[in-house]
Amino acid sequence: MRRPGSMVAVVLVVIAALVAGCSSSKQQSAPAVTVTGNWRGDIEVPDHPLTVGVSFTADGKATIDIPAQGVVDGQLADVQTSPDAVTWTITKIPGKPSFRGVYDKASDSIKGQFTQSGQTFPLTLTRGKVEGPPRPQEPKPPYPYKSEDISYRSGDITIAGTLTEPQTGGPFPTVVLINGSGANDRDEELLGHKPFLLLADTLTRAGYAVLRTDKRGVGGTGGHLDSASYRDLTDDIAAGMAFLHGRSDIDAKRIGLLGHSEGGYLAPLYTQRPDSGVAFVIMMAGPSVPGSDVLLEQNRLILTAQGATPEQVDKQVGFTSALSGLLCKGDATAAKNYVRQHNDTLPADERLSEEAMDQLVTPYMAALVCYDPAPALSALRVPVLAFYGSKDLQVPAAQNEGPARTLLAADPDATVTVFDGLNHLMQPADKGSPDEYAAIGTTIDPQVLTAVTGWLTQRFPTGR
């Protein structure tokens, strides 16, 4: 439901990094050494080398790219760029990942060691920019439709986003995209993919207007996600609906919601408001069981896929279950104390930072974990399309398909389907584990895009 690794202390792939740079004042006797610019290299982990890229700026800052893990422009800390001490660290990652090296003038390279969790691996950086895996489906301008950056108010905050619509015609049937959990931008960008950009492009080309927005605290949208309740987030949907109703180019009677993951919780929840005006709901990997149940099964499946022992799985699931119980009782103090006590029992190189621990006990996390979608789903009486991937380990089809069918049984037009071999992002997958997402070139399997467009055009034709 959340971005990989952000749902609670799920053990993820250890990420590494590197690079450095150096600068000195210009001297008359010799030119200054500078490492400003782009560097690339491989952390030489046996049998699993990890390619990284580091960019140094003239003001002494640096960022890191790790294409295999979808890391783009990650901020580095403790950056030093003198020729005899090129260093950096990655914050908020267990194991204190860090690099120390020196600049070699003869080869114009930075030679050093990457260290994490007590293990050290060689890392040599040479000049050049690292390229991420290809994303052949990612739309590129110029687009054959109108694309407008928009903003509107939701209570005390500003919501920012993009509205796309065909060049001619209208008023248009409209799809509002609702992000999954976590701090997502309007493209729902993660691990080098932009699924909402692709969905918006596909649907707009098919004749629909599409509204997509940055989540609270992201991009141009104000507020703070950690303190948001589900009432706040559905109020944001209401603000988007009001904005669309105020435009003559939008068909106010044919506006629907497409929610991915947690968005599949929020779309039906908002639709139950008496004045929602929602014409249809599409749930893309939207859960149909309580958040705590999803979280427990997610932890179990992902850890197992990543090779954790049964003992490790049981320990993590036990921790998650106890934490969920405290959050749902509303005892924030007890939940915070429990997280810290549990963290103290972990090996030093696996312990979470203070910030990471705090994120496990926010009002937003409590809203997600404690939400039961049954009342909202069972009350839906608009056309509904709910679909899952058979290899989804974050919102497993085996856990959610059956309850979705049961809860939607009274809806006169509800379709529930499972796409074989697809993961949480609707990519063709091997194991389905989040650590595969970045390496898969496909952003959304074309059969899913075709199915969604076909379902919509049968019920809400565009006139094209």
Coordinates of C-alpha atoms in Angstrom, one line a residue:
M1 CA 0.0 0.0 0.0
R2 CA 2.8 2.3 0.8
R3 CA 6.0 2.9 -1.2
P4 CA 8.3 0.0 -0.9
G5 CA 9.7 -0.1 2.6
S6 CA 7.7 2.8 4.0
M7 CA 4.7 0.8 5.4
V8 CA 6.4 -0.1 8.7
A9 CA 9.7 -1.6 9.4
V10 CA 9.8 -3.9 6.4
V11 CA 13.3 -5.2 5.8
L12 CA 14.4 -3.9 2.4
V13 CA 17.4 -4.3 0.2
V14 CA 20.4 -2.5 1.7
I15 CA 21.3 0.4 -0.5
A16 CA 24.7 1.7 -1.1
A17 CA 26.2 4.7 -2.5
L18 CA 29.3 6.6 -3.3
V19 CA 31.3 9.4 -4.6
A20 CA 33.0 12.4 -3.7
G21 CA 34.6 15.4 -5.0
C22 CA 37.1 18.1 -4.1
S23 CA 37.7 21.7 -4.8
S24 CA 40.5 24.1 -3.9
S25 CA 41.3 27.6 -4.6
K26 CA 43.2 28.3 -7.8
Q27 CA 46.9 28.7 -7.4
Q28 CA 49.4 30.2 -9.8
S29 CA 51.7 27.1 -9.8
A30 CA 49.1 24.5 -10.6
P31 CA 45.4 24.3 -11.6
A32 CA 42.9 23.5 -8.8
V33 CA 41.6 19.9 -8.5
T34 CA 37.9 19.8 -8.8
V35 CA 35.4 17.0 -8.7
T36 CA 32.3 19.1 -9.4
G37 CA 30.1 17.3 -11.8
N38 CA 28.9 13.7 -12.4
W39 CA 30.6 10.5 -11.4
R40 CA 29.7 6.9 -11.7
G41 CA 31.0 3.5 -10.4
D42 CA 30.1 0.0 -9.1
I43 CA 30.1 -0.9 -5.4
E44 CA 31.9 -4.3 -5.7
V45 CA 29.6 -6.5 -3.7
P46 CA 30.5 -10.1 -4.6
D47 CA 28.2 -11.4 -7.4
H48 CA 26.0 -8.4 -7.0
P49 CA 27.8 -5.2 -8.1
L50 CA 25.6 -2.1 -7.5
T51 CA 26.0 0.8 -9.9
V52 CA 25.7 4.3 -8.4
G53 CA 26.1 7.8 -9.7
V54 CA 27.1 10.9 -7.7
S55 CA 26.7 14.5 -8.6
F56 CA 28.8 17.2 -6.9
T57 CA 27.9 20.9 -7.0
A58 CA 30.2 23.8 -6.6
D59 CA 28.6 24.7 -3.2
G60 CA 29.9 21.5 -1.6
K61 CA 26.7 19.5 -1.8
A62 CA 26.1 16.1 -3.5
T63 CA 23.3 13.8 -4.6
I64 CA 23.3 10.1 -5.4
D65 CA 21.5 8.0 -8.0
I66 CA 21.0 4.2 -7.6
P67 CA 19.2 3.1 -10.8
A68 CA 18.6 -0.5 -9.7
Q69 CA 16.7 0.7 -6.6
G70 CA 15.0 3.7 -8.2
V71 CA 16.9 6.3 -6.1
V72 CA 17.2 9.6 -8.0
D73 CA 18.9 12.7 -6.6
G74 CA 19.1 11.3 -3.1
Q75 CA 20.7 13.9 -0.8
L76 CA 24.1 12.9 0.7
A77 CA 25.3 14.2 4.1
D78 CA 28.8 14.8 5.5
V79 CA 30.2 15.6 2.1
Q80 CA 33.9 16.3 1.9
T81 CA 35.6 17.1 -1.4
S82 CA 39.3 17.7 -0.6
P83 CA 41.6 15.5 -2.8
D84 CA 42.8 13.5 0.1
A85 CA 39.4 13.0 1.8
V86 CA 36.4 12.5 -0.4
T87 CA 33.5 11.4 1.9
W88 CA 29.8 11.2 2.2
T89 CA 27.0 9.3 4.1
I90 CA 23.5 8.3 3.4
T91 CA 21.1 9.2 6.2
K92 CA 18.0 7.4 7.5
I93 CA 19.3 4.0 6.3
P94 CA 20.3 1.3 8.9
G95 CA 23.9 0.3 8.9
K96 CA 25.4 3.8 8.5
P97 CA 26.3 3.6 4.8
S98 CA 29.3 5.7 4.1
F99 CA 32.1 6.3 1.6
R100 CA 35.7 7.4 2.1
G101 CA 38.1 7.8 -0.7
V102 CA 40.8 9.9 -2.3
Y103 CA 41.1 11.7 -5.7
D104 CA 43.6 10.1 -8.0
K105 CA 44.9 12.8 -10.4
A106 CA 46.7 10.4 -12.7
S107 CA 43.5 8.4 -13.6
D108 CA 41.1 11.3 -12.8
S109 CA 39.1 9.0 -10.5
I110 CA 38.0 8.7 -6.9
K111 CA 39.2 5.5 -5.3
G112 CA 37.8 4.4 -2.0
Q113 CA 35.7 2.1 0.2
F114 CA 32.0 1.9 0.8
T115 CA 31.0 0.7 4.2
Q116 CA 27.7 -0.5 5.6
S117 CA 26.7 -2.7 8.6
G118 CA 30.4 -3.4 9.2
Q119 CA 31.1 -4.7 5.7
T120 CA 33.4 -2.9 3.3
F121 CA 33.5 -3.0 -0.5
P122 CA 35.7 -1.3 -3.0
L123 CA 34.2 1.6 -5.0
T124 CA 36.0 3.6 -7.7
L125 CA 34.2 6.5 -9.4
T126 CA 35.0 7.8 -12.8
R127 CA 33.6 10.8 -14.6
G128 CA 30.2 10.3 -16.2
K129 CA 26.5 10.2 -15.5
V130 CA 24.8 7.0 -14.6
E131 CA 21.7 6.2 -16.6
G132 CA 18.7 4.5 -15.1
P133 CA 16.8 1.6 -16.7
P134 CA 14.8 2.6 -19.7
R135 CA 11.2 3.6 -19.2
P136 CA 9.7 3.1 -22.7
Q137 CA 6.1 3.9 -21.7
E138 CA 6.9 7.3 -20.1
P139 CA 5.1 10.0 -22.0
K140 CA 7.2 12.9 -23.3
P141 CA 6.1 16.3 -24.5
P142 CA 4.9 17.7 -26.8
Y143 CA 1.6 16.1 -25.9
P144 CA -1.3 15.8 -28.3
Y145 CA -3.6 17.3 -25.7
K146 CA -3.9 20.2 -23.3
S147 CA -1.9 20.1 -20.0
E148 CA -2.6 22.8 -17.4
D149 CA -0.9 23.2 -14.0
I150 CA -3.7 24.1 -11.6
S151 CA -4.2 24.9 -7.9
Y152 CA -7.2 25.3 -5.6
R153 CA -7.9 25.5 -1.8
S154 CA -8.7 22.7 0.5
G155 CA -9.5 24.3 3.8
D156 CA -6.3 26.0 5.0
I157 CA -4.0 24.5 2.4
T158 CA -3.4 24.8 -1.4
I159 CA -3.7 21.7 -3.6
A160 CA -1.5 21.7 -6.7
G161 CA -1.7 19.4 -9.7
T162 CA -2.2 19.0 -13.4
L163 CA -5.4 18.8 -15.5
T164 CA -5.1 17.3 -18.9
E165 CA -7.9 17.2 -21.5
P166 CA -8.3 16.7 -25.2
Q167 CA -7.6 19.6 -27.5
T168 CA -11.1 20.0 -28.8
G169 CA -14.6 19.1 -27.7
G170 CA -16.1 18.9 -24.2
P171 CA -17.5 19.1 -21.7
F172 CA -15.4 16.0 -21.0
P173 CA -16.1 13.0 -18.7
T174 CA -13.3 13.1 -16.1
V175 CA -11.1 10.8 -14.1
V176 CA -9.6 12.0 -10.8
L177 CA -6.5 10.0 -9.8
I178 CA -6.0 9.4 -6.1
N179 CA -2.5 8.5 -4.9
G180 CA -1.4 5.5 -2.9
S181 CA -0.1 5.9 0.7
G182 CA 3.0 7.9 1.5
A183 CA 4.3 11.2 0.2
N184 CA 3.5 10.9 -3.5
D185 CA 3.6 13.6 -6.2
R186 CA 1.0 14.1 -8.9
D187 CA 2.8 11.5 -11.1
E188 CA 2.9 9.0 -8.2
E189 CA 6.6 8.8 -9.0
L190 CA 8.5 6.0 -7.3
L191 CA 11.5 3.9 -8.2
G192 CA 12.0 5.7 -11.5
H193 CA 8.4 5.0 -12.7
K194 CA 5.5 7.6 -13.1
P195 CA 2.3 5.5 -13.2
F196 CA -0.1 8.4 -12.8
L197 CA 1.6 10.3 -15.7
L198 CA 1.1 7.2 -17.9
L199 CA -2.5 6.7 -16.7
A200 CA -3.3 10.4 -17.4
D201 CA -1.7 10.3 -20.8
T202 CA -3.6 7.1 -21.8
L203 CA -7.0 8.3 -20.6
T204 CA -6.6 11.8 -22.1
R205 CA -5.7 10.3 -25.5
A206 CA -8.9 8.3 -25.2
G207 CA -10.9 11.4 -24.8
Y208 CA -11.1 12.0 -21.0
A209 CA -10.1 14.9 -18.8
V210 CA -7.8 13.7 -16.0
L211 CA -6.9 15.5 -12.7
R212 CA -3.9 14.4 -10.7
T213 CA -2.5 16.2 -7.7
D214 CA 0.5 16.3 -5.3
K215 CA -0.3 14.8 -1.9
R216 CA -0.2 16.9 1.3
G217 CA 3.3 18.2 1.9
V218 CA 4.6 17.2 -1.5
G219 CA 5.4 19.4 -4.5
G220 CA 3.1 22.4 -4.7
T221 CA 0.6 21.1 -2.1
G222 CA 0.7 22.5 1.4
G223 CA 0.1 20.8 4.7
H224 CA 1.7 17.8 6.4
L225 CA 0.7 14.3 5.6
D226 CA 1.9 12.8 8.9
S227 CA -0.8 14.7 10.8
A228 CA -3.6 14.1 8.2
S229 CA -6.6 12.0 9.0
Y230 CA -8.7 10.2 6.4
R231 CA -11.3 13.0 6.8
D232 CA -8.6 15.4 5.8
L233 CA -7.7 13.4 2.7
T234 CA -11.3 12.9 1.6
D235 CA -11.8 16.7 2.1
D236 CA -9.0 17.1 -0.4
I237 CA -10.9 14.9 -2.9
A238 CA -14.0 17.1 -2.2
A239 CA -12.0 20.2 -3.0
G240 CA -10.9 18.7 -6.3
M241 CA -14.5 17.8 -7.2
A242 CA -15.6 21.4 -6.4
F243 CA -12.8 22.7 -8.6
L244 CA -13.9 20.5 -11.5
H245 CA -17.6 21.5 -11.0
G246 CA -16.6 25.1 -11.5
R247 CA -15.2 24.5 -15.0
S248 CA -17.4 24.6 -18.1
D249 CA -15.1 22.2 -19.9
I250 CA -15.9 19.4 -17.4
D251 CA -19.0 17.2 -17.5
A252 CA -20.0 17.5 -13.9
K253 CA -22.3 14.5 -14.1
R254 CA -19.5 12.2 -15.3
I255 CA -16.6 12.6 -12.9
G256 CA -15.2 9.4 -11.4
L257 CA -12.3 8.4 -9.1
L258 CA -9.4 6.1 -9.8
G259 CA -7.5 5.2 -6.7
H260 CA -4.3 3.2 -6.5
S261 CA -3.5 1.2 -3.4
E262 CA -4.5 3.4 -0.4
G263 CA -6.4 5.5 -3.0
G264 CA -8.6 2.4 -3.3
Y265 CA -9.6 3.1 0.4
L266 CA -10.2 6.8 -0.1
A267 CA -12.2 6.7 -3.3
P268 CA -15.1 4.6 -1.9
L269 CA -14.9 6.4 1.4
Y270 CA -15.4 9.8 -0.3
T271 CA -18.1 8.4 -2.6
Q272 CA -20.3 7.7 0.5
R273 CA -20.7 11.4 1.2
P274 CA -24.3 12.4 0.3
D275 CA -23.2 15.2 -2.0
S276 CA -20.1 13.4 -3.5
G277 CA -21.4 13.4 -7.1
V278 CA -19.0 10.5 -8.0
A279 CA -20.1 8.7 -11.2
F280 CA -17.8 5.7 -11.0
V281 CA -15.0 4.2 -8.9
I282 CA -11.9 2.3 -10.2
M283 CA -9.7 0.5 -7.6
M284 CA -6.2 -0.3 -8.8
A285 CA -4.8 -2.7 -6.1
G286 CA -7.2 -1.2 -3.6
P287 CA -7.5 -3.1 -0.4
S288 CA -10.8 -4.6 0.7
V289 CA -9.8 -5.7 4.2
P290 CA -8.7 -3.6 7.2
G291 CA -5.3 -1.8 7.0
S292 CA -3.8 -3.8 9.8
D293 CA -4.6 -7.1 8.0
V294 CA -3.0 -5.8 4.8
L295 CA 0.1 -4.7 6.7
L296 CA 0.6 -8.0 8.4
E297 CA 0.3 -10.1 5.3
Q298 CA 2.4 -7.6 3.4
N299 CA 5.2 -7.9 5.9
R300 CA 5.0 -11.7 5.9
L301 CA 5.1 -12.0 2.1
I302 CA 7.8 -9.5 1.4
L303 CA 10.1 -10.7 4.1
T304 CA 9.7 -14.3 2.9
A305 CA 10.4 -13.3 -0.7
Q306 CA 13.5 -11.5 0.4
G307 CA 14.9 -14.6 2.1
A308 CA 14.1 -13.9 5.7
T309 CA 14.1 -16.9 8.1
P310 CA 10.8 -18.0 9.6
E311 CA 12.0 -16.7 12.9
Q312 CA 12.7 -13.2 11.4
V313 CA 9.3 -13.2 9.8
D314 CA 7.5 -14.1 13.0
K315 CA 9.4 -11.4 14.9
Q316 CA 8.5 -8.7 12.5
V317 CA 4.9 -9.8 12.1
G318 CA 4.6 -9.9 15.9
F319 CA 6.0 -6.4 16.2
T320 CA 3.7 -5.1 13.5
S321 CA 0.6 -6.7 15.1
A322 CA 1.3 -5.3 18.5
L323 CA 2.0 -1.8 17.1
S324 CA -1.2 -1.9 15.1
G325 CA -3.2 -2.8 18.2
L326 CA -1.7 0.2 20.1
L327 CA -2.3 2.6 17.3
C328 CA -6.0 1.5 16.9
K329 CA -6.5 1.9 20.7
G330 CA -5.4 5.5 20.2
D331 CA -2.6 5.2 22.7
A332 CA 0.1 7.2 20.9
T333 CA 2.4 7.3 23.9
A334 CA 2.3 3.6 24.4
A335 CA 2.9 3.1 20.7
K336 CA 5.9 5.4 20.7
N337 CA 7.4 3.6 23.7
Y338 CA 6.8 0.2 22.2
V339 CA 8.6 1.2 19.0
R340 CA 11.6 2.5 20.9
Q341 CA 11.8 -0.6 23.1
H342 CA 11.6 -2.8 20.1
N343 CA 14.3 -0.8 18.2
D344 CA 16.7 -1.2 21.2
T345 CA 16.4 -5.0 20.8
L346 CA 17.7 -4.9 17.2
P347 CA 21.4 -5.2 16.2
A348 CA 23.0 -1.7 16.1
D349 CA 23.3 -1.8 12.3
E350 CA 19.5 -2.5 11.9
R351 CA 18.1 0.1 14.2
L352 CA 15.9 2.8 12.8
S353 CA 16.6 6.5 13.1
E354 CA 14.5 8.7 15.3
E355 CA 12.7 10.1 12.3
A356 CA 11.9 6.6 10.9
M357 CA 10.5 5.6 14.3
D358 CA 8.4 8.7 14.6
Q359 CA 6.9 7.9 11.1
L360 CA 5.5 4.6 12.5
V361 CA 3.3 6.3 15.1
T362 CA 1.8 9.3 13.2
P363 CA -1.9 10.1 13.1
Y364 CA -1.7 9.3 9.3
M365 CA -0.2 5.8 10.0
A366 CA -2.9 5.2 12.6
A367 CA -5.6 6.2 10.0
L368 CA -4.3 3.8 7.5
V369 CA -3.7 0.8 9.8
C370 CA -7.1 1.1 11.6
Y371 CA -9.3 1.7 8.6
D372 CA -12.0 -0.9 7.7
P373 CA -13.2 -0.5 4.1
A374 CA -16.2 -2.8 4.5
P375 CA -18.9 -0.2 5.2
A376 CA -17.9 2.1 2.3
L377 CA -17.4 -0.8 -0.2
S378 CA -20.7 -2.5 0.6
A379 CA -22.6 0.8 0.2
L380 CA -21.3 1.6 -3.3
R381 CA -24.0 1.9 -6.0
V382 CA -22.1 3.3 -8.9
P383 CA -20.2 1.4 -11.6
V384 CA -17.0 -0.1 -9.9
L385 CA -14.0 -1.7 -11.4
A386 CA -11.6 -3.4 -8.9
F387 CA -8.5 -5.2 -10.1
Y388 CA -5.5 -6.8 -8.6
G389 CA -2.2 -8.4 -9.6
S390 CA -1.7 -12.1 -8.8
K391 CA 1.9 -11.4 -7.8
D392 CA 1.2 -8.3 -5.7
L393 CA 2.9 -8.7 -2.3
Q394 CA 1.7 -5.3 -0.9
V395 CA -2.0 -5.7 -1.4
P396 CA -2.2 -9.5 -2.1
A397 CA -5.0 -10.6 -4.5
A398 CA -5.4 -13.8 -2.5
Q399 CA -6.3 -11.7 0.5
N400 CA -8.4 -9.0 -1.2
E401 CA -10.2 -10.3 -4.2
G402 CA -12.7 -12.5 -2.4
P403 CA -13.7 -9.8 0.2
A404 CA -14.0 -7.3 -2.7
R405 CA -16.5 -9.6 -4.5
T406 CA -18.5 -10.1 -1.4
L407 CA -18.7 -6.5 -0.3
L408 CA -19.6 -5.3 -3.8
A409 CA -22.2 -8.0 -4.4
A410 CA -25.1 -5.6 -4.0
D411 CA -23.7 -3.1 -6.5
P412 CA -25.5 -3.6 -9.8
D413 CA -22.4 -2.8 -11.9
A414 CA -19.3 -4.1 -10.1
T415 CA -16.4 -5.9 -11.8
V416 CA -13.6 -7.6 -9.9
T417 CA -10.7 -9.1 -11.7
V418 CA -7.2 -10.4 -11.2
F419 CA -4.4 -9.9 -13.7
D420 CA -2.1 -12.9 -13.8
G421 CA 1.6 -12.3 -13.2
L422 CA 1.4 -8.6 -12.3
N423 CA 2.6 -6.9 -9.1
H424 CA 1.4 -4.0 -7.0
L425 CA 2.3 -1.5 -9.8
M426 CA 0.6 -3.7 -12.4
Q427 CA 4.0 -4.6 -13.9
P428 CA 4.9 -8.1 -15.2
A429 CA 6.8 -9.5 -12.3
D430 CA 8.9 -12.5 -11.2
K431 CA 8.5 -12.7 -7.4
G432 CA 6.4 -9.6 -7.1
S433 CA 8.7 -8.2 -4.4
P434 CA 9.1 -4.3 -4.2
D435 CA 12.9 -4.7 -4.8
E436 CA 12.0 -5.7 -8.4
Y437 CA 10.0 -2.6 -9.3
A438 CA 12.9 -0.4 -10.4
A439 CA 14.5 -3.0 -12.6
I440 CA 11.3 -3.7 -14.6
G441 CA 11.1 -1.5 -17.7
T442 CA 7.3 -1.6 -17.9
T443 CA 5.5 1.0 -15.8
I444 CA 2.0 -0.5 -16.2
D445 CA 1.2 -3.6 -18.3
P446 CA -0.5 -2.5 -21.5
Q447 CA -3.3 -5.1 -20.9
V448 CA -4.3 -3.1 -17.8
L449 CA -4.4 0.2 -19.7
T450 CA -6.5 -1.4 -22.3
A451 CA -8.9 -2.9 -19.8
V452 CA -9.4 0.3 -17.9
T453 CA -10.0 2.3 -21.0
G454 CA -12.4 -0.3 -22.4
W455 CA -14.4 -0.4 -19.2
L456 CA -14.7 3.4 -19.1
T457 CA -15.7 3.8 -22.7
Q458 CA -18.4 1.2 -22.4
R459 CA -20.0 3.1 -19.5
F460 CA -19.0 6.7 -20.1
P461 CA -18.3 7.1 -23.8
T462 CA -16.4 10.2 -25.0
G463 CA -18.1 10.7 -28.3
R464 CA -15.0 9.9 -30.2

